[in-house]
Amino acid sequence: MSQSGRLFIVGLGPGSRETMTPQAQQAIAGADLVIGYGAYFVGLADLIGDKETIALPLTQEIERAEIAVEQAARGRTVCVISSGDPGVYGMASLVLETAARLSDDERPDLVVVPGVSAVNACASLLGAPLAHDFAVISLSDLLTPWEKIERRLVAAAEADFVIALYNPQSERRNWQYARAQAIFAAHRDDETPVGIVRSAFRPDQQIQLTTIAGMAEAPVDMLSTIIVGNSQTRRFADTLVTPRGYLDSPREKSPAP
Amino acid sequence: MSQSGRLFIVGLGPGSRETMTPQAQQAIAGADLVIGYGAYFVGLADLIGDKETIALPLTQEIERAEIAVEQAARGRTVCVISSGDPGVYGMASLVLETAARLSDDERPDLVVVPGVSAVNACASLLGAPLAHDFAVISLSDLLTPWEKIERRLVAAAEADFVIALYNPQSERRNWQYARAQAIFAAHRDDETPVGIVRSAFRPDQQIQLTTIAGMAEAPVDMLSTIIVGNSQTRRFADTLVTPRGYLDSPREKSPAP
């Protein structure tokens, strides 16, 4: 029989408290138990106080989800914290899949609390590169066959999407980023603007403006997000902007709705 | 000569104050002048107080951007407010393009304040449909040739992206949504889960779970966001989940980084 537990999967946003929503802060402050990757607890001390916390390292995502679901099913109020938006390469899908194994009676209430996603945070620091249709692709082939990732890179490049890359490179995955760059170079002008942001809204934030030709030489790692412009993206001063087309339209042509 | 004005392009998030970041709230509270579409001011009265405000209707995006840039160039602190994330089909690109016409000396400081994007807000209400690679496409062909939009729909459908649709239908644009549905039906199983969210995090919020076959009959308008699952997306109880693959992997295979 259900004990009416509640399970929140909470997006912390990109890093600083100023970019974390009140809803996320309230969910953490109201929990009995907070579960996450250890580094996520830095800066949350005032919200967490003397609550019970469980910090498990990267690679223990399944364990985090199982403990969270089990504890919430016992009637506790549990928060699983995830950086950025928890629905984008975050903990939300794994926690929901794990909870789906329980019967309707056993399953706790599940609430996904959205956050400012890394792609939006990085874009804001670059200007407005995402202002037209865009595709978000992870280059990690640990859980996805590379052939599928490459098919998506080619499709997005051919159809002139702005493209955001997550998880571009790690110590063990060292050729996928170069392969992605080669696909972009085959479909777009070498001078297409590219922005690379590392640790957005954190103290060690780094921003680099380059091009498809230049991105090959740029140092990237698991903390980097790369945004590759489409055929319309332009560099204005120190910003990247993808126009929506307003300024190319006759003034009398109403652009909305 | 620069008067050192500042211009913030601020994302309000999907609707409720709980989903608006502290950074956004502070930017509004600190402004001399707040500019936006009239409906955006509802619920911001405590932040705005007796500040000067300029409310211009939809279709006057260019005017909003020009006034904002001009006023900030005179030394004022100006906020342009935009729902969701201002970089995603929002005001950020238009304001930056407008500011780019000024010389470096004349141009005010420009800050894009990211927000919880509609796609993340809608996904959170549906469960975790965006948990793998996804594409965001606007069906509005007022500023973009339909051929380009259709090319993107086909590319995203073929490459098995989760697909989010913005601006699906208005009174004047009444066939594009049906055309998009036909493209999805040609590339994916009819029973592929689809979620439709209207007015996320607002009092009149509506959530509908359907399929590619069923989406054709669903009522949608400019306030609806549609999320079409990929080949892996599943419906669990009343949520849509796109697995990341953790639970299909051998347990001993580390999924990160």
Short mmCIF file of C-alpha atoms in Angstrom, two decimals:
data_model
loop_
_atom_site.label_atom_id
_atom_site.label_comp_id
_atom_site.label_asym_id
_atom_site.label_seq_id
_atom_site.Cartn_x
_atom_site.Cartn_y
_atom_site.Cartn_z
CA MET A 1 0.00 0.00 0.00
CA SER A 2 1.27 3.43 -0.84
CA GLN A 3 2.76 5.48 1.95
CA SER A 4 2.22 8.60 -0.19
CA GLY A 5 5.88 9.42 -0.54
CA ARG A 6 7.00 12.12 -2.92
CA LEU A 7 9.95 12.10 -5.27
CA PHE A 8 11.21 15.30 -6.87
CA ILE A 9 13.78 15.20 -9.68
CA VAL A 10 15.17 18.69 -9.47
CA GLY A 11 17.11 20.74 -12.02
CA LEU A 12 19.70 22.94 -10.35
CA GLY A 13 20.33 25.06 -13.43
CA PRO A 14 23.82 25.74 -14.75
CA GLY A 15 25.65 26.49 -11.56
CA SER A 16 25.06 29.63 -9.58
CA ARG A 17 22.22 30.12 -7.13
CA GLU A 18 20.94 33.06 -9.20
CA THR A 19 20.08 30.70 -12.03
CA MET A 20 18.25 28.15 -9.81
CA THR A 21 14.47 28.57 -9.78
CA PRO A 22 12.50 29.15 -6.57
CA GLN A 23 10.62 25.91 -7.31
CA ALA A 24 13.90 23.97 -7.23
CA GLN A 25 15.05 25.69 -4.05
CA GLN A 26 11.73 24.95 -2.34
CA ALA A 27 11.80 21.30 -3.38
CA ILE A 28 15.25 20.86 -1.82
CA ALA A 29 14.34 22.79 1.32
CA GLY A 30 11.21 20.66 1.78
CA ALA A 31 12.83 17.24 1.33
CA ASP A 32 13.66 14.63 3.98
CA LEU A 33 16.47 13.15 1.88
CA VAL A 34 18.57 14.69 -0.91
CA ILE A 35 20.43 12.40 -3.34
CA GLY A 36 22.98 13.44 -5.96
CA TYR A 37 26.46 13.44 -7.36
CA GLY A 38 28.73 14.81 -4.64
CA ALA A 39 29.83 17.96 -6.44
CA TYR A 40 26.22 19.11 -6.77
CA PHE A 41 25.96 19.66 -3.01
CA VAL A 42 28.53 22.45 -3.07
CA GLY A 43 26.71 25.70 -2.53
CA LEU A 44 23.46 24.14 -1.31
CA ALA A 45 24.38 23.98 2.40
CA ASP A 46 21.82 26.57 3.46
CA LEU A 47 19.00 24.70 1.70
CA ILE A 48 20.07 21.30 2.98
CA GLY A 49 20.88 22.15 6.59
CA ASP A 50 21.03 18.95 8.62
CA LYS A 51 18.92 16.86 6.23
CA GLU A 52 20.02 13.35 5.35
CA THR A 53 22.02 13.34 2.11
CA ILE A 54 23.37 10.57 -0.07
CA ALA A 55 26.21 11.49 -2.41
CA LEU A 56 27.20 8.87 -4.97
CA PRO A 57 29.87 9.34 -7.62
CA LEU A 58 29.41 9.55 -11.38
CA THR A 59 28.79 6.05 -12.82
CA GLN A 60 26.37 5.27 -9.96
CA GLU A 61 23.31 6.80 -11.60
CA ILE A 62 21.33 3.53 -11.40
CA GLU A 63 22.03 3.23 -7.68
CA ARG A 64 20.97 6.84 -7.07
CA ALA A 65 17.69 6.22 -8.89
CA GLU A 66 16.99 2.96 -7.03
CA ILE A 67 17.65 4.42 -3.60
CA ALA A 68 15.51 7.45 -4.40
CA VAL A 69 12.54 5.41 -5.58
CA GLU A 70 12.81 2.96 -2.66
CA GLN A 71 13.00 5.69 -0.04
CA ALA A 72 10.13 7.66 -1.54
CA ALA A 73 8.03 4.49 -1.77
CA ARG A 74 8.44 4.18 2.00
CA GLY A 75 6.71 7.49 2.43
CA ARG A 76 9.60 9.92 2.55
CA THR A 77 9.95 13.15 0.59
CA VAL A 78 13.04 12.67 -1.57
CA CYS A 79 14.91 15.02 -3.94
CA VAL A 80 17.23 13.77 -6.65
CA ILE A 81 19.31 16.73 -7.79
CA SER A 82 20.69 17.06 -11.32
CA SER A 83 22.57 19.93 -12.94
CA GLY A 84 20.93 22.02 -15.67
CA ASP A 85 17.54 20.63 -16.60
CA PRO A 86 17.00 17.12 -15.19
CA GLY A 87 15.20 16.03 -18.36
CA VAL A 88 18.13 16.72 -20.72
CA TYR A 89 20.76 13.97 -20.34
CA GLY A 90 19.93 14.15 -16.62
CA MET A 91 18.41 11.92 -13.96
CA ALA A 92 14.71 12.33 -14.79
CA SER A 93 14.31 9.52 -17.32
CA LEU A 94 16.25 6.99 -15.25
CA VAL A 95 14.28 7.76 -12.09
CA LEU A 96 10.96 7.55 -13.94
CA GLU A 97 11.97 4.26 -15.57
CA THR A 98 12.95 2.87 -12.18
CA ALA A 99 9.69 4.01 -10.60
CA ALA A 100 7.73 2.40 -13.45
CA ARG A 101 8.70 -1.03 -12.08
CA LEU A 102 6.50 -0.44 -9.04
CA SER A 103 2.77 -1.02 -9.06
CA ASP A 104 0.50 2.01 -9.18
CA ASP A 105 -0.17 1.56 -5.46
CA GLU A 106 3.49 1.43 -4.50
CA ARG A 107 4.71 4.24 -6.73
CA PRO A 108 5.41 7.58 -5.04
CA ASP A 109 4.20 10.86 -6.47
CA LEU A 110 6.75 11.96 -9.08
CA VAL A 111 7.50 15.59 -9.88
CA VAL A 112 10.11 16.76 -12.39
CA VAL A 113 11.24 20.30 -11.54
CA PRO A 114 12.65 21.91 -14.69
CA GLY A 115 15.82 23.98 -14.66
CA VAL A 116 17.70 26.34 -16.96
CA SER A 117 19.31 23.84 -19.31
CA ALA A 118 23.03 23.99 -20.07
CA VAL A 119 22.30 24.70 -23.72
CA ASN A 120 20.28 27.82 -22.85
CA ALA A 121 22.79 28.97 -20.25
CA CYS A 122 25.71 28.60 -22.65
CA ALA A 123 23.79 30.26 -25.45
CA SER A 124 23.01 33.27 -23.24
CA LEU A 125 26.73 33.78 -22.57
CA LEU A 126 27.46 33.64 -26.31
CA GLY A 127 24.61 36.00 -27.33
CA ALA A 128 21.66 34.43 -29.14
CA PRO A 129 22.92 31.54 -31.27
CA LEU A 130 19.84 29.29 -30.65
CA ALA A 131 17.30 31.77 -31.97
CA HIS A 132 16.26 29.50 -34.82
CA ASP A 133 15.60 25.73 -35.07
CA PHE A 134 18.26 23.76 -33.24
CA ALA A 135 19.35 20.21 -32.47
CA VAL A 136 20.97 18.96 -29.26
CA ILE A 137 23.28 15.96 -29.62
CA SER A 138 25.47 14.14 -27.09
CA LEU A 139 28.73 12.77 -28.48
CA SER A 140 28.94 10.11 -25.77
CA ASP A 141 28.72 6.67 -27.38
CA LEU A 142 28.83 4.72 -24.13
CA LEU A 143 25.08 4.10 -24.15
CA THR A 144 24.28 4.94 -27.79
CA PRO A 145 25.84 3.32 -30.88
CA TRP A 146 28.13 5.77 -32.69
CA GLU A 147 26.37 5.04 -35.99
CA LYS A 148 23.18 6.53 -34.58
CA ILE A 149 24.99 9.62 -33.29
CA GLU A 150 26.73 10.11 -36.63
CA ARG A 151 23.42 9.79 -38.47
CA ARG A 152 22.05 12.60 -36.30
CA LEU A 153 25.12 14.78 -36.83
CA VAL A 154 24.83 14.41 -40.60
CA ALA A 155 21.05 15.00 -40.62
CA ALA A 156 21.33 18.12 -38.46
CA ALA A 157 24.24 19.47 -40.52
CA GLU A 158 22.46 18.87 -43.84
CA ALA A 159 19.19 20.46 -42.70
CA ASP A 160 20.94 23.63 -41.44
CA PHE A 161 20.03 23.27 -37.76
CA VAL A 162 22.00 25.21 -35.19
CA ILE A 163 23.68 22.32 -33.35
CA ALA A 164 24.57 22.05 -29.67
CA LEU A 165 26.99 19.32 -28.64
CA TYR A 166 27.08 17.85 -25.13
CA ASN A 167 29.76 15.51 -23.73
CA PRO A 168 32.18 16.25 -26.57
CA GLN A 169 35.25 14.49 -25.26
CA SER A 170 36.63 12.58 -22.27
CA GLU A 171 39.95 10.88 -21.63
CA ARG A 172 38.64 7.64 -23.05
CA ARG A 173 36.55 9.12 -25.87
CA ASN A 174 39.04 11.07 -27.90
CA TRP A 175 38.03 10.88 -31.59
CA GLN A 176 34.27 11.60 -31.64
CA TYR A 177 34.64 15.37 -31.42
CA ALA A 178 37.06 15.45 -34.36
CA ARG A 179 34.67 13.29 -36.36
CA ALA A 180 31.79 15.66 -35.61
CA GLN A 181 33.92 18.61 -36.70
CA ALA A 182 34.68 16.87 -39.99
CA ILE A 183 30.96 16.32 -40.62
CA PHE A 184 30.23 20.00 -40.01
CA ALA A 185 33.13 21.07 -42.24
CA ALA A 186 31.75 18.90 -45.04
CA HIS A 187 28.33 20.62 -44.90
CA ARG A 188 28.95 24.23 -43.86
CA ASP A 189 31.30 27.07 -44.56
CA ASP A 190 34.59 26.82 -42.64
CA GLU A 191 33.98 30.30 -41.25
CA THR A 192 30.59 29.41 -39.69
CA PRO A 193 30.68 30.80 -36.15
CA VAL A 194 31.07 28.37 -33.25
CA GLY A 195 30.92 29.11 -29.53
CA ILE A 196 32.38 26.94 -26.79
CA VAL A 197 31.41 27.44 -23.16
CA ARG A 198 32.91 25.57 -20.24
CA SER A 199 31.46 25.71 -16.70
CA ALA A 200 28.78 28.30 -17.49
CA PHE A 201 27.80 30.46 -14.50
CA ARG A 202 30.51 28.90 -12.34
CA PRO A 203 33.64 30.59 -11.03
CA ASP A 204 35.86 28.92 -13.65
CA GLN A 205 33.58 29.84 -16.58
CA GLN A 206 35.35 30.01 -19.97
CA ILE A 207 33.93 31.32 -23.24
CA GLN A 208 35.57 30.89 -26.62
CA LEU A 209 34.39 32.16 -29.99
CA THR A 210 35.76 30.30 -32.97
CA THR A 211 34.64 28.80 -36.30
CA ILE A 212 34.04 25.35 -37.74
CA ALA A 213 37.63 25.45 -39.03
CA GLY A 214 38.90 26.59 -35.64
CA MET A 215 36.90 24.29 -33.38
CA ALA A 216 39.11 21.34 -34.28
CA GLU A 217 41.98 22.87 -32.32
CA ALA A 218 39.91 24.09 -29.37
CA PRO A 219 40.41 22.23 -26.09
CA VAL A 220 37.12 20.66 -24.96
CA ASP A 221 36.14 18.22 -22.24
CA MET A 222 33.07 16.85 -20.47
CA LEU A 223 32.33 20.29 -19.00
CA SER A 224 32.22 21.98 -22.43
CA THR A 225 29.11 22.71 -24.47
CA ILE A 226 29.66 23.60 -28.13
CA ILE A 227 27.18 25.58 -30.23
CA VAL A 228 27.69 25.44 -33.99
CA GLY A 229 25.93 28.15 -35.98
CA ASN A 230 23.68 27.56 -38.98
CA SER A 231 24.14 29.25 -42.38
CA GLN A 232 22.61 32.48 -41.01
CA THR A 233 24.54 32.78 -37.74
CA ARG A 234 26.72 35.87 -37.56
CA ARG A 235 29.32 37.23 -35.22
CA PHE A 236 28.53 40.75 -33.99
CA ALA A 237 31.31 42.21 -31.87
CA ASP A 238 31.81 39.56 -29.20
CA THR A 239 28.45 37.80 -29.61
CA LEU A 240 27.01 35.07 -31.82
CA VAL A 241 23.56 35.78 -33.21
CA THR A 242 21.29 33.61 -35.35
CA PRO A 243 18.74 36.00 -36.87
CA ARG A 244 15.09 35.04 -36.82
CA GLY A 245 14.51 36.99 -40.00
CA TYR A 246 12.63 40.03 -38.72
CA LEU A 247 15.13 42.49 -40.15
CA ASP A 248 15.10 40.80 -43.57
CA SER A 249 11.32 41.10 -43.88
CA PRO A 250 9.36 43.95 -45.38
CA ARG A 251 8.36 46.13 -42.44
CA GLU A 252 4.69 45.90 -43.30
CA LYS A 253 4.69 42.13 -43.22
CA SER A 254 3.64 41.19 -39.76
CA PRO A 255 5.99 38.55 -38.37
CA ALA A 256 3.56 37.07 -35.85
CA PRO A 257 1.73 35.01 -34.85
CA MET B 1 30.20 58.70 -26.50
CA SER B 2 28.83 55.86 -24.42
CA GLN B 3 26.64 56.74 -21.50
CA SER B 4 27.30 53.23 -20.08
CA GLY B 5 23.71 52.11 -20.28
CA ARG B 6 22.83 48.50 -19.69
CA LEU B 7 20.38 46.36 -21.59
CA PHE B 8 19.13 43.06 -20.15
CA ILE B 9 17.17 40.63 -22.30
CA VAL B 10 15.42 38.61 -19.65
CA GLY B 11 13.80 35.17 -19.81
CA LEU B 12 10.74 34.96 -17.57
CA GLY B 13 10.50 31.17 -17.74
CA PRO B 14 7.25 29.40 -18.59
CA GLY B 15 4.81 31.35 -16.51
CA SER B 16 4.72 31.14 -12.74
CA ARG B 17 7.01 33.09 -10.45
CA GLU B 18 8.37 29.81 -9.02
CA THR B 19 9.95 29.03 -12.36
CA MET B 20 11.58 32.47 -12.81
CA THR B 21 15.23 32.60 -11.78
CA PRO B 22 16.49 35.01 -9.11
CA GLN B 23 18.77 36.51 -11.79
CA ALA B 24 15.73 37.41 -13.90
CA GLN B 25 13.86 38.84 -10.95
CA GLN B 26 16.86 40.96 -9.95
CA ALA B 27 17.33 42.27 -13.48
CA ILE B 28 13.72 43.45 -13.60
CA ALA B 29 13.84 44.92 -10.09
CA GLY B 30 17.01 46.85 -10.96
CA ALA B 31 15.83 48.35 -14.26
CA ASP B 32 14.79 51.93 -15.01
CA LEU B 33 12.58 50.85 -17.90
CA VAL B 34 10.89 47.50 -18.64
CA ILE B 35 9.73 46.72 -22.20
CA GLY B 36 7.62 43.78 -23.33
CA TYR B 37 4.48 42.32 -24.76
CA GLY B 38 1.63 43.46 -22.53
CA ALA B 39 0.56 40.05 -21.24
CA TYR B 40 4.05 39.48 -19.82
CA PHE B 41 3.57 42.19 -17.21
CA VAL B 42 0.79 40.25 -15.49
CA GLY B 43 2.16 38.96 -12.22
CA LEU B 44 5.27 41.17 -12.20
CA ALA B 45 3.71 44.13 -10.38
CA ASP B 46 5.78 43.69 -7.22
CA LEU B 47 9.03 43.66 -9.20
CA ILE B 48 8.09 46.59 -11.40
CA GLY B 49 6.53 48.89 -8.82
CA ASP B 50 6.33 52.38 -10.29
CA LYS B 51 9.01 51.92 -12.93
CA GLU B 52 8.46 53.18 -16.43
CA THR B 53 7.10 50.40 -18.66
CA ILE B 54 6.43 50.15 -22.37
CA ALA B 55 3.98 47.46 -23.47
CA LEU B 56 3.76 46.84 -27.20
CA PRO B 57 1.60 44.18 -28.84
CA LEU B 58 2.74 41.09 -30.71
CA THR B 59 3.92 42.05 -34.23
CA GLN B 60 5.83 45.02 -32.76
CA GLU B 61 8.98 43.09 -31.90
CA ILE B 62 11.18 45.36 -34.03
CA GLU B 63 9.84 48.47 -32.30
CA ARG B 64 10.44 46.94 -28.86
CA ALA B 65 14.04 46.16 -29.78
CA GLU B 66 14.68 49.63 -31.23
CA ILE B 67 13.27 51.47 -28.23
CA ALA B 68 15.23 49.26 -25.85
CA VAL B 69 18.52 49.80 -27.62
CA GLU B 70 17.97 53.53 -27.98
CA GLN B 71 17.02 54.02 -24.34
CA ALA B 72 19.93 51.93 -23.07
CA ALA B 73 22.33 53.81 -25.35
CA ARG B 74 21.25 56.99 -23.54
CA GLY B 75 22.54 55.56 -20.30
CA ARG B 76 19.48 53.93 -18.84
CA THR B 77 19.19 50.42 -17.43
CA VAL B 78 16.62 48.68 -19.62
CA CYS B 79 14.99 45.23 -19.42
CA VAL B 80 13.36 43.56 -22.38
CA ILE B 81 11.25 40.71 -21.04
CA SER B 82 10.51 37.55 -23.02
CA SER B 83 8.71 34.38 -22.00
CA GLY B 84 10.62 31.11 -21.57
CA ASP B 85 14.25 31.50 -22.58
CA PRO B 86 14.83 34.76 -24.48
CA GLY B 87 17.30 33.03 -26.82
CA VAL B 88 14.80 30.45 -28.15
CA TYR B 89 12.41 32.11 -30.63
CA GLY B 90 12.53 35.08 -28.23
CA MET B 91 13.74 38.67 -28.23
CA ALA B 92 17.47 38.11 -27.67
CA SER B 93 18.58 37.78 -31.28
CA LEU B 94 16.55 40.74 -32.50
CA VAL B 95 17.83 43.02 -29.73
CA LEU B 96 21.45 41.97 -30.34
CA GLU B 97 21.05 42.50 -34.09
CA THR B 98 19.60 45.94 -33.47
CA ALA B 99 22.38 46.86 -31.05
CA ALA B 100 24.97 45.70 -33.58
CA ARG B 101 24.10 48.72 -35.75
CA LEU B 102 25.63 51.02 -33.16
CA SER B 103 29.33 51.70 -32.93
CA ASP B 104 31.30 50.05 -30.15
CA ASP B 105 31.31 53.38 -28.30
CA GLU B 106 27.56 53.86 -28.53
CA ARG B 107 26.52 50.29 -27.75
CA PRO B 108 25.21 49.63 -24.23
CA ASP B 109 26.34 46.65 -22.19
CA LEU B 110 24.22 43.69 -23.25
CA VAL B 111 23.30 40.83 -20.94
CA VAL B 112 21.11 37.88 -21.91
CA VAL B 113 19.50 36.38 -18.79
CA PRO B 114 18.55 32.76 -19.54
CA GLY B 115 15.26 31.25 -18.46
CA VAL B 116 13.61 27.86 -18.23
CA SER B 117 12.71 27.27 -21.86
CA ALA B 118 9.20 26.22 -22.86
CA VAL B 119 10.53 22.95 -24.22
CA ASN B 120 12.04 22.00 -20.85
CA ALA B 121 8.98 23.17 -18.92
CA CYS B 122 6.61 21.18 -21.12
CA ALA B 123 8.88 18.12 -21.02
CA SER B 124 8.93 18.21 -17.20
CA LEU B 125 5.13 18.10 -17.12
CA LEU B 126 5.12 15.11 -19.47
CA GLY B 127 7.86 13.17 -17.63
CA ALA B 128 11.24 12.93 -19.37
CA PRO B 129 10.68 12.79 -23.13
CA LEU B 130 13.77 14.90 -23.99
CA ALA B 131 16.28 12.63 -22.30
CA HIS B 132 18.05 11.79 -25.53
CA ASP B 133 19.09 13.85 -28.58
CA PHE B 134 16.34 16.23 -29.61
CA ALA B 135 15.47 18.86 -32.22
CA VAL B 136 13.42 22.01 -31.71
CA ILE B 137 11.51 23.27 -34.77
CA SER B 138 9.07 26.15 -35.20
CA LEU B 139 6.28 25.52 -37.71
CA SER B 140 5.81 29.26 -38.34
CA ASP B 141 6.65 30.00 -41.96
CA LEU B 142 6.11 33.75 -41.69
CA LEU B 143 9.84 34.46 -41.50
CA THR B 144 11.23 31.13 -42.76
CA PRO B 145 10.44 29.44 -46.09
CA TRP B 146 8.29 26.34 -45.59
CA GLU B 147 10.71 24.28 -47.72
CA LYS B 148 13.40 24.85 -45.12
CA ILE B 149 11.11 23.89 -42.25
CA GLU B 150 10.00 20.76 -44.08
CA ARG B 151 13.61 19.78 -44.76
CA ARG B 152 14.28 20.00 -41.03
CA LEU B 153 11.18 17.99 -40.13
CA VAL B 154 12.20 15.22 -42.52
CA ALA B 155 15.83 15.22 -41.35
CA ALA B 156 14.86 15.08 -37.68
CA ALA B 157 12.26 12.36 -38.30
CA GLU B 158 14.68 10.22 -40.33
CA ALA B 159 17.50 10.51 -37.80
CA ASP B 160 15.25 9.48 -34.87
CA PHE B 161 15.50 12.72 -32.91
CA VAL B 162 12.92 13.45 -30.25
CA ILE B 163 11.20 16.48 -31.85
CA ALA B 164 9.68 19.51 -30.15
CA LEU B 165 7.38 21.72 -32.21
CA TYR B 166 6.77 25.39 -31.43
CA ASN B 167 4.12 27.61 -33.01
CA PRO B 168 2.19 24.67 -34.48
CA GLN B 169 -0.89 26.48 -35.70
CA SER B 170 -2.60 29.86 -35.79
CA GLU B 171 -5.79 31.05 -37.39
CA ARG B 172 -3.95 31.95 -40.57
CA ARG B 173 -1.53 29.02 -40.60
CA ASN B 174 -3.77 25.99 -40.64
CA TRP B 175 -2.07 23.27 -42.72
CA GLN B 176 1.53 23.15 -41.45
CA TYR B 177 0.77 21.07 -38.36
CA ALA B 178 -1.05 18.43 -40.41
CA ARG B 179 1.86 18.33 -42.86
CA ALA B 180 4.33 17.82 -39.99
CA GLN B 181 2.17 15.00 -38.62
CA ALA B 182 2.18 13.30 -42.03
CA ILE B 183 6.00 13.47 -42.13
CA PHE B 184 6.27 11.87 -38.70
CA ALA B 185 3.74 9.18 -39.65
CA ALA B 186 5.81 8.33 -42.72
CA HIS B 187 8.96 7.76 -40.63
CA ARG B 188 7.81 6.42 -37.27
CA ASP B 189 5.38 3.94 -35.81
CA ASP B 190 1.83 5.31 -35.52
CA GLU B 191 1.83 4.44 -31.82
CA THR B 192 4.93 6.55 -31.03
CA PRO B 193 4.05 8.58 -27.94
CA VAL B 194 3.39 12.31 -28.32
CA GLY B 195 2.77 14.87 -25.58
CA ILE B 196 1.05 18.21 -26.06
CA VAL B 197 1.25 20.91 -23.40
CA ARG B 198 -0.57 24.22 -23.53
CA SER B 199 0.14 27.10 -21.13
CA ALA B 200 2.69 25.22 -19.02
CA PHE B 201 2.88 26.44 -15.40
CA ARG B 202 -0.03 28.83 -15.93
CA PRO B 203 -3.49 28.57 -14.40
CA ASP B 204 -5.01 27.24 -17.63
CA GLN B 205 -2.33 24.56 -18.14
CA GLN B 206 -3.44 21.59 -20.26
CA ILE B 207 -1.56 18.32 -20.79
CA GLN B 208 -2.49 15.72 -23.35
CA LEU B 209 -0.83 12.37 -24.04
CA THR B 210 -1.43 10.95 -27.48
CA THR B 211 0.42 9.25 -30.35
CA ILE B 212 1.59 10.17 -33.83
CA ALA B 213 -1.69 8.75 -35.14
CA GLY B 214 -3.69 10.68 -32.54
CA MET B 215 -1.91 14.03 -32.75
CA ALA B 216 -3.64 14.84 -36.04
CA GLU B 217 -6.96 15.24 -34.22
CA ALA B 218 -5.58 17.10 -31.19
CA PRO B 219 -6.51 20.77 -30.92
CA VAL B 220 -3.35 22.90 -30.92
CA ASP B 221 -2.66 26.61 -31.16
CA MET B 222 0.13 29.13 -30.68
CA LEU B 223 0.26 28.35 -26.95
CA SER B 224 0.83 24.62 -27.52
CA THR B 225 4.19 22.86 -27.52
CA ILE B 226 4.28 19.36 -28.98
CA ILE B 227 6.89 16.75 -28.11
CA VAL B 228 7.11 13.75 -30.45
CA GLY B 229 8.94 10.73 -29.08
CA ASN B 230 11.75 8.86 -30.83
CA SER B 231 11.75 5.11 -31.48
CA GLN B 232 12.71 4.45 -27.83
CA THR B 233 10.17 6.71 -26.12
CA ARG B 234 7.70 4.85 -23.92
CA ARG B 235 4.61 5.69 -21.97
CA PHE B 236 4.82 4.66 -18.31
CA ALA B 237 1.56 5.21 -16.43
CA ASP B 238 0.84 8.89 -17.15
CA THR B 239 4.36 9.92 -18.18
CA LEU B 240 6.44 9.89 -21.36
CA VAL B 241 10.01 8.69 -20.94
CA THR B 242 12.82 8.46 -23.47
CA PRO B 243 15.36 6.07 -21.93
CA ARG B 244 19.02 7.01 -22.02
CA GLY B 245 19.99 3.34 -22.14
CA TYR B 246 21.29 2.77 -18.63
CA LEU B 247 18.88 -0.06 -17.92
CA ASP B 248 19.68 -1.80 -21.22
CA SER B 249 23.41 -1.88 -20.49
CA PRO B 250 25.33 -4.55 -18.66
CA ARG B 251 25.54 -3.32 -15.09
CA GLU B 252 29.32 -3.58 -15.07
CA LYS B 253 29.64 -1.24 -18.05
CA SER B 254 30.16 2.17 -16.64
CA PRO B 255 27.84 4.65 -18.38
CA ALA B 256 29.90 7.74 -17.66
CA PRO B 257 31.65 9.91 -18.45
#
